[in-house]
Amino acid sequence: MPKNLKTGEGKTSEQSGSAAVRETVEEVLAEVRERGDVAVREYSERFDKWSPDDFLLSRKQIEEIIATVPDQVIEDIKTVQARVRDFAQRQRDSLHDFEAEVEPGVFLGQKNIPVASVGAYVPGGRYPLLASAHMTVVTAKVAGVSRVTACTPPIRGEIPAATVAALHLAGADEIRLLGGTQAIAAMALGTETIGRVDMIAGPGNAFVAEAKRQLFGTVGIDLFAGPTEVLIVADHAADPFIVAVDLLSQAEHGPDSPAVLITTSEDLAREVMAHIEEILPGMPTCDFAETSWREYGEVILVEDLDEAYALADDYAFEHVQILTEYPREALEKMGDYGALFLGEATCVSYGDKVIGTNHTLPTKKAARYTGGLWVGKFIKTVTYQEVTSQEASAELGELLGRAARVELFEGHARSGDVRAAKYAGKSFDWLGDRYAG
């Protein structure tokens, strides 16, 4: 049986479902539906104290903003985006259209069609998550999305220059300095000056997450996002200092980000906890990381790695890091996770920022039924059918008649009857002699 060496004192955050958040979002959405641009501007002034002449950045403004970004930052953005683009292209290349003659004269096919327009949201706040521009905009563009509208908020009244650069270099067709629920509402519903989109993607705070939830159906969304999660499976071979550093690297995301260690070694577990206590006071992000660790951190001792993998699957966390002697075992023994990070040379933060895989991943056990954001999220896989043989159509028509009448769908049945009658001379009372002879 697993033994808890440390249990979090807090409970899973449900901020996005709280009454206050829900009611605020409902109000904003209703006002934007009713009053369009006027409401968007009012809420931008209220929440962000931001009301420029135009939220949309012109090409000239974008160029001027990018000119303020250090050359090394621009080069790093290009390097990371090249990696994200390469991986997304490999995903795109794995999706194939096909057509098959499944029976003589019966052709069935599949096509992969990109969503026409996407709204990409890149949050600001404490952390200007410009990496989200790479993950959302680059991936959508590789999928073939023709129009990507991007929104990012000002940060304390200042333009987030590096984020604007990342959005532009990623290929965003429109960039607006607009944040929060009002940005999500404007993109999803459309206003006098902002064209509505077919899908919203990108992370955000509780209000953004709730807006996406309420608008799902009106538009598509990428994922319902919750607090960042990290789980490390470690055995005796792991370096306890690295385990401690990697746990805290994700705990700094927010005060409610769970960080869990499952290990077969009690000595390692004790050392990890001691290292965390040493590291935390000196972390610039200690306020978030310490609260997260105290309230949501867990350390669990198990008998063997099979038990560890089974327990990790039960958690179904967003990020799962495998720091064991033979890390690739997890590929065979685990199935419920957002992304796996295998071995000491691989850390979750690589996935967050630089390695090329997408960092938008399922949280709150959603990994049981979905993966994360990938090029396929921006693609509609559709089907088509063509019957070129009258003999085959007649046979299908007779089958349809029988199958549909079992379900009491007489209209459906008659669509089959007319083809069986016209192509094969079959008779049906309701048709009389329409196709006789």
XYZ file of C-alpha atoms in Angstrom:
437
model
C 0.000 0.000 0.000
C 1.264 3.513 -0.757
C 2.518 5.453 2.251
C 2.043 9.216 2.368
C 5.170 10.968 3.637
C 3.686 14.368 2.867
C 0.076 15.274 2.122
C -1.106 18.607 0.779
C -3.210 20.624 3.181
C -5.264 22.370 0.523
C -8.015 21.224 -1.765
C -8.108 21.308 -5.533
C -8.928 24.823 -6.715
C -12.316 25.326 -8.292
C -11.943 29.050 -8.940
C -13.202 28.910 -12.508
C -16.494 27.488 -11.282
C -17.008 29.860 -8.383
C -20.193 31.896 -8.331
C -18.394 35.252 -8.420
C -16.279 34.323 -11.428
C -19.233 32.773 -13.233
C -21.454 35.793 -12.686
C -18.794 38.266 -13.786
C -18.148 36.307 -16.965
C -21.871 36.025 -17.699
C -22.178 39.791 -17.354
C -19.271 40.512 -19.686
C -20.480 38.072 -22.341
C -24.007 39.490 -22.253
C -22.735 43.064 -22.553
C -20.395 42.261 -25.447
C -23.219 40.462 -27.251
C -25.469 43.473 -26.788
C -23.106 46.424 -27.170
C -20.059 45.120 -29.027
C -17.038 47.422 -29.168
C -18.429 49.842 -26.587
C -18.647 47.090 -23.978
C -15.235 45.709 -24.880
C -13.671 49.133 -24.335
C -15.505 49.700 -21.056
C -14.316 46.387 -19.624
C -10.748 46.960 -20.858
C -10.730 50.305 -19.037
C -12.262 48.733 -15.927
C -10.094 45.628 -15.669
C -6.829 46.675 -17.351
C -7.027 50.486 -17.320
C -6.299 50.270 -21.038
C -8.158 52.213 -23.736
C -6.007 53.020 -26.796
C -7.424 54.561 -29.951
C -7.405 51.083 -31.490
C -6.734 47.753 -29.806
C -5.446 46.413 -33.133
C -1.724 46.919 -33.703
C -0.807 48.205 -37.165
C 2.113 46.746 -39.099
C 4.105 49.902 -38.336
C 3.364 49.649 -34.610
C 4.390 45.982 -34.585
C 7.679 46.784 -36.282
C 8.370 49.585 -33.799
C 7.580 47.323 -30.833
C 9.756 44.481 -32.130
C 12.631 46.935 -32.609
C 12.696 47.412 -28.823
C 13.226 43.712 -28.136
C 16.864 42.601 -27.637
C 18.364 40.706 -30.575
C 19.096 37.651 -28.429
C 15.432 37.435 -27.383
C 14.353 37.581 -31.035
C 16.835 34.866 -31.978
C 15.670 32.670 -29.100
C 12.027 33.147 -30.120
C 12.885 32.108 -33.672
C 14.802 29.054 -32.454
C 11.985 27.851 -30.225
C 9.330 28.511 -32.851
C 11.332 26.543 -35.415
C 11.259 23.572 -33.048
C 7.530 23.926 -32.385
C 6.890 24.302 -36.124
C 8.952 21.216 -36.945
C 7.128 19.013 -34.439
C 3.721 20.361 -35.495
C 4.592 19.696 -39.143
C 5.508 16.116 -38.294
C 2.111 15.776 -36.636
C 0.394 17.298 -39.676
C 2.215 14.906 -41.985
C 0.880 11.978 -39.950
C -2.711 12.911 -40.858
C -3.735 11.495 -44.203
C -6.675 11.939 -46.523
C -7.833 8.710 -48.103
C -10.434 7.273 -50.422
C -11.273 3.582 -50.707
C -13.608 1.524 -52.874
C -14.956 -0.582 -50.006
C -17.314 -2.539 -52.251
C -17.671 -2.457 -56.030
C -19.005 0.992 -56.868
C -19.037 2.260 -53.254
C -16.410 4.876 -52.454
C -15.758 6.226 -48.946
C -13.261 8.943 -48.162
C -11.775 11.117 -45.464
C -10.466 14.682 -45.690
C -8.632 16.786 -43.124
C -9.758 20.406 -43.349
C -8.289 23.168 -41.181
C -10.554 25.356 -39.068
C -10.991 28.650 -40.921
C -10.295 31.064 -38.053
C -8.817 30.836 -34.565
C -8.580 33.260 -31.678
C -5.276 32.841 -29.827
C -5.081 34.184 -26.291
C -1.706 34.797 -24.636
C -2.027 35.855 -20.983
C -0.040 38.586 -19.283
C -0.399 39.268 -15.571
C 2.511 38.190 -13.403
C 3.981 35.987 -16.124
C 3.988 37.179 -19.762
C 3.614 33.703 -21.252
C 5.032 34.421 -24.674
C 5.696 30.676 -25.084
C 1.922 30.340 -25.474
C 2.241 32.314 -28.708
C 4.520 29.602 -30.073
C 2.268 26.765 -28.948
C -0.994 28.255 -30.200
C -0.257 30.401 -33.241
C 2.527 28.336 -34.790
C 0.537 25.118 -34.389
C -2.615 26.663 -35.881
C -0.680 27.999 -38.854
C 0.966 24.629 -39.513
C -2.523 23.100 -39.456
C -3.489 25.514 -42.245
C -5.691 27.978 -40.349
C -6.061 30.969 -42.662
C -6.863 33.638 -40.042
C -5.383 33.719 -36.545
C -6.506 36.625 -34.386
C -4.296 37.060 -31.345
C -5.051 38.935 -28.143
C -2.699 39.673 -25.264
C -3.209 42.151 -22.430
C -1.022 45.106 -21.521
C 1.046 44.435 -18.403
C 0.590 47.188 -15.834
C -0.144 49.631 -18.630
C 2.897 48.636 -20.690
C 3.043 46.906 -24.062
C 4.474 43.358 -23.697
C 7.013 43.778 -26.480
C 8.460 40.248 -26.402
C 4.976 38.729 -26.557
C 4.052 40.932 -29.521
C 7.266 39.843 -31.242
C 6.469 36.184 -30.575
C 2.929 36.542 -31.933
C 4.140 38.291 -35.073
C 6.957 35.832 -35.751
C 4.559 32.934 -35.134
C 2.363 34.196 -37.972
C -0.610 35.874 -36.264
C -2.687 37.753 -38.837
C -4.029 40.284 -36.322
C -2.587 41.277 -32.943
C -4.665 43.174 -30.409
C -3.619 44.506 -27.025
C -6.719 43.301 -25.270
C -7.020 40.977 -22.306
C -9.286 38.927 -20.098
C -12.889 37.927 -20.561
C -13.523 40.891 -22.853
C -10.885 39.596 -25.289
C -12.334 36.072 -25.315
C -15.861 37.466 -25.749
C -14.831 39.782 -28.583
C -13.100 37.016 -30.530
C -15.817 34.425 -29.959
C -18.844 36.660 -30.527
C -17.456 39.301 -32.870
C -17.982 43.056 -32.665
C -18.164 45.934 -35.134
C -14.380 45.868 -35.548
C -13.352 42.383 -34.428
C -14.283 39.439 -36.624
C -15.630 36.396 -34.849
C -13.565 33.226 -34.917
C -14.468 29.551 -35.062
C -12.241 28.416 -32.215
C -10.516 29.855 -29.136
C -7.176 28.517 -27.911
C -4.695 29.488 -25.226
C -4.415 29.551 -21.424
C -5.540 32.226 -18.976
C -6.753 32.940 -15.471
C -9.975 31.731 -13.874
C -12.037 34.333 -15.760
C -10.585 33.362 -19.131
C -11.128 29.665 -18.375
C -14.734 30.338 -17.353
C -15.346 32.431 -20.477
C -14.112 29.559 -22.633
C -16.369 27.166 -20.737
C -19.444 29.346 -21.208
C -18.695 29.963 -24.902
C -17.982 26.328 -25.766
C -20.532 25.399 -28.401
C -20.710 28.917 -29.764
C -17.064 28.348 -30.645
C -14.724 25.438 -30.307
C -12.012 25.507 -27.645
C -8.698 23.752 -27.204
C -8.952 22.497 -23.600
C -10.545 23.315 -20.270
C -7.459 24.416 -18.354
C -6.836 24.143 -14.625
C -3.785 24.765 -12.433
C -0.481 23.355 -13.699
C 0.302 19.860 -12.373
C 3.556 17.919 -12.108
C 4.141 14.366 -10.934
C 7.572 12.760 -10.685
C 8.125 9.008 -10.520
C 11.582 8.343 -9.048
C 13.553 5.353 -7.861
C 16.866 4.926 -6.000
C 18.816 6.069 -9.074
C 17.352 9.582 -9.107
C 19.281 12.657 -7.988
C 17.255 14.056 -5.057
C 18.418 17.633 -5.655
C 17.227 17.523 -9.272
C 13.914 16.030 -8.142
C 13.458 18.902 -5.689
C 14.359 21.563 -8.262
C 12.015 20.075 -10.859
C 9.083 19.866 -8.446
C 9.504 23.529 -7.504
C 9.939 24.559 -11.139
C 6.284 23.750 -11.702
C 5.018 24.775 -8.265
C 5.934 28.374 -9.128
C 3.152 28.501 -11.745
C 0.623 29.406 -9.077
C -0.375 28.935 -5.453
C -2.630 25.994 -6.328
C -0.343 23.989 -8.633
C -0.006 20.398 -7.358
C 3.517 18.918 -7.247
C 3.652 15.202 -6.414
C 6.534 12.773 -5.925
C 5.957 9.021 -6.091
C 9.059 7.032 -5.204
C 10.260 3.575 -4.273
C 13.008 5.026 -2.054
C 12.270 6.497 1.364
C 15.837 7.839 1.616
C 15.359 9.747 -1.634
C 11.974 11.072 -0.499
C 13.441 12.449 2.751
C 16.347 14.062 0.916
C 14.003 15.671 -1.642
C 11.875 17.210 1.103
C 14.976 18.527 2.853
C 16.314 20.066 -0.361
C 12.963 21.761 -0.995
C 13.122 23.415 2.412
C 16.622 24.675 1.593
C 15.756 25.932 -1.903
C 12.416 27.644 -1.263
C 13.592 30.686 0.737
C 15.904 31.804 -2.057
C 13.432 31.427 -4.928
C 12.252 34.753 -6.390
C 8.899 33.049 -6.922
C 8.790 31.674 -3.383
C 5.391 33.219 -2.678
C 3.697 30.990 -5.261
C 6.009 27.983 -5.036
C 5.951 27.726 -1.246
C 2.172 28.059 -1.006
C 1.738 25.476 -3.735
C 4.134 23.042 -2.057
C 2.632 23.485 1.402
C -0.971 23.236 0.264
C -0.800 20.837 -2.683
C 2.569 19.065 -2.524
C 2.611 15.315 -1.891
C 5.303 12.683 -1.359
C 4.213 9.055 -1.619
C 6.282 5.946 -0.940
C 5.425 2.755 -2.895
C 6.730 -0.810 -2.937
C 7.863 -0.969 -6.562
C 7.715 0.860 -9.886
C 4.692 -1.070 -11.127
C 2.766 0.334 -8.176
C 4.240 3.761 -8.912
C 3.127 3.701 -12.542
C -0.376 2.528 -11.610
C -0.706 5.279 -8.999
C 0.618 7.882 -11.442
C -2.031 6.805 -13.957
C -4.665 7.263 -11.261
C -3.502 10.856 -10.761
C -3.624 11.375 -14.580
C -1.530 14.530 -14.300
C -0.656 17.060 -16.958
C 3.136 16.583 -16.674
C 4.694 13.286 -15.615
C 8.462 13.102 -15.228
C 10.186 9.707 -15.026
C 13.459 9.811 -13.085
C 14.258 6.116 -12.856
C 17.027 3.759 -13.909
C 15.031 2.653 -16.987
C 12.679 5.563 -17.778
C 11.344 4.241 -21.095
C 9.487 1.503 -19.183
C 6.853 4.157 -18.515
C 5.966 4.285 -22.218
C 4.745 0.712 -21.971
C 3.276 0.778 -18.473
C 1.482 4.141 -18.339
C -1.477 5.463 -20.312
C -3.024 8.441 -18.497
C -0.920 11.589 -18.695
C -0.685 14.805 -20.676
C 3.001 14.446 -21.518
C 5.843 12.195 -20.369
C 9.359 13.484 -19.707
C 11.798 10.597 -19.691
C 15.086 10.586 -17.794
C 17.242 13.011 -15.860
C 18.364 14.895 -18.985
C 14.747 15.814 -19.737
C 12.776 18.254 -17.606
C 9.186 19.462 -17.742
C 10.358 23.026 -18.214
C 11.909 22.033 -21.560
C 8.414 21.138 -22.693
C 7.015 24.361 -21.270
C 9.429 26.623 -23.089
C 11.897 25.290 -25.635
C 11.908 21.661 -26.805
C 9.151 21.852 -29.437
C 6.276 19.732 -28.145
C 3.126 21.602 -27.157
C 2.791 22.768 -23.561
C -1.002 23.146 -23.581
C -1.969 19.923 -21.823
C -4.961 18.359 -20.018
C -5.353 18.967 -16.265
C -7.766 17.799 -13.564
C -7.673 14.166 -14.756
C -8.722 15.077 -18.305
C -5.719 13.025 -19.466
C -7.965 9.983 -18.995
C -9.799 10.937 -22.211
C -7.777 13.503 -24.163
C -4.289 14.534 -25.096
C -3.062 18.098 -25.246
C -3.113 20.767 -27.911
C -1.709 19.539 -31.203
C -2.062 20.310 -34.865
C -5.079 17.994 -35.105
C -7.085 20.205 -32.715
C -7.201 22.810 -35.474
C -8.303 20.307 -38.117
C -11.736 18.910 -38.888
C -11.586 15.307 -40.078
C -14.606 14.916 -42.351
C -15.944 12.126 -44.506
C -17.548 11.823 -47.927
C -19.376 9.062 -49.773
C -20.089 8.289 -53.408
C -21.991 5.338 -54.870
C -21.321 4.981 -58.605
C -22.897 1.550 -59.107
C -26.678 1.330 -59.477
C -26.540 -2.311 -58.409
C -24.708 -1.394 -55.199
C -27.137 1.471 -54.549
C -30.101 -0.848 -54.938
C -28.613 -3.296 -52.440
C -27.901 -0.496 -49.996
C -31.433 0.791 -50.521
C -33.016 -2.509 -49.537
C -30.748 -2.753 -46.485
C -31.600 0.830 -45.519
C -35.314 0.131 -45.790
C -35.118 -2.766 -43.382
C -32.725 -1.087 -40.951
C -34.625 2.214 -40.824
C -38.041 0.632 -40.304
C -36.741 -1.247 -37.268
C -36.095 2.236 -35.816
C -39.455 3.548 -37.127
C -37.765 6.028 -39.497
C -40.110 5.690 -42.451
C -38.683 8.706 -44.292
C -35.197 7.264 -44.160
C -36.481 3.920 -45.380
C -38.159 5.527 -48.373
C -34.871 7.106 -49.495
C -33.609 3.548 -49.853
C -36.828 2.244 -51.394
C -36.758 4.691 -54.322
C -33.267 3.591 -55.308
C -34.051 -0.104 -54.944
C -37.140 0.482 -57.116
C -35.455 2.648 -59.768
C -32.209 0.669 -60.078
C -33.400 -2.911 -59.429
C -37.145 -2.907 -60.165
C -38.172 -3.600 -56.574
C -41.774 -2.792 -55.681
C -43.075 -0.957 -52.614
C -46.710 -0.278 -51.840
C -46.168 3.390 -51.059
C -44.533 3.944 -54.489
C -47.332 2.367 -56.488
C -46.187 1.942 -60.107
C -43.921 5.017 -60.225
C -40.864 2.989 -61.304
C -42.683 -0.031 -62.677
C -41.425 -1.351 -65.973
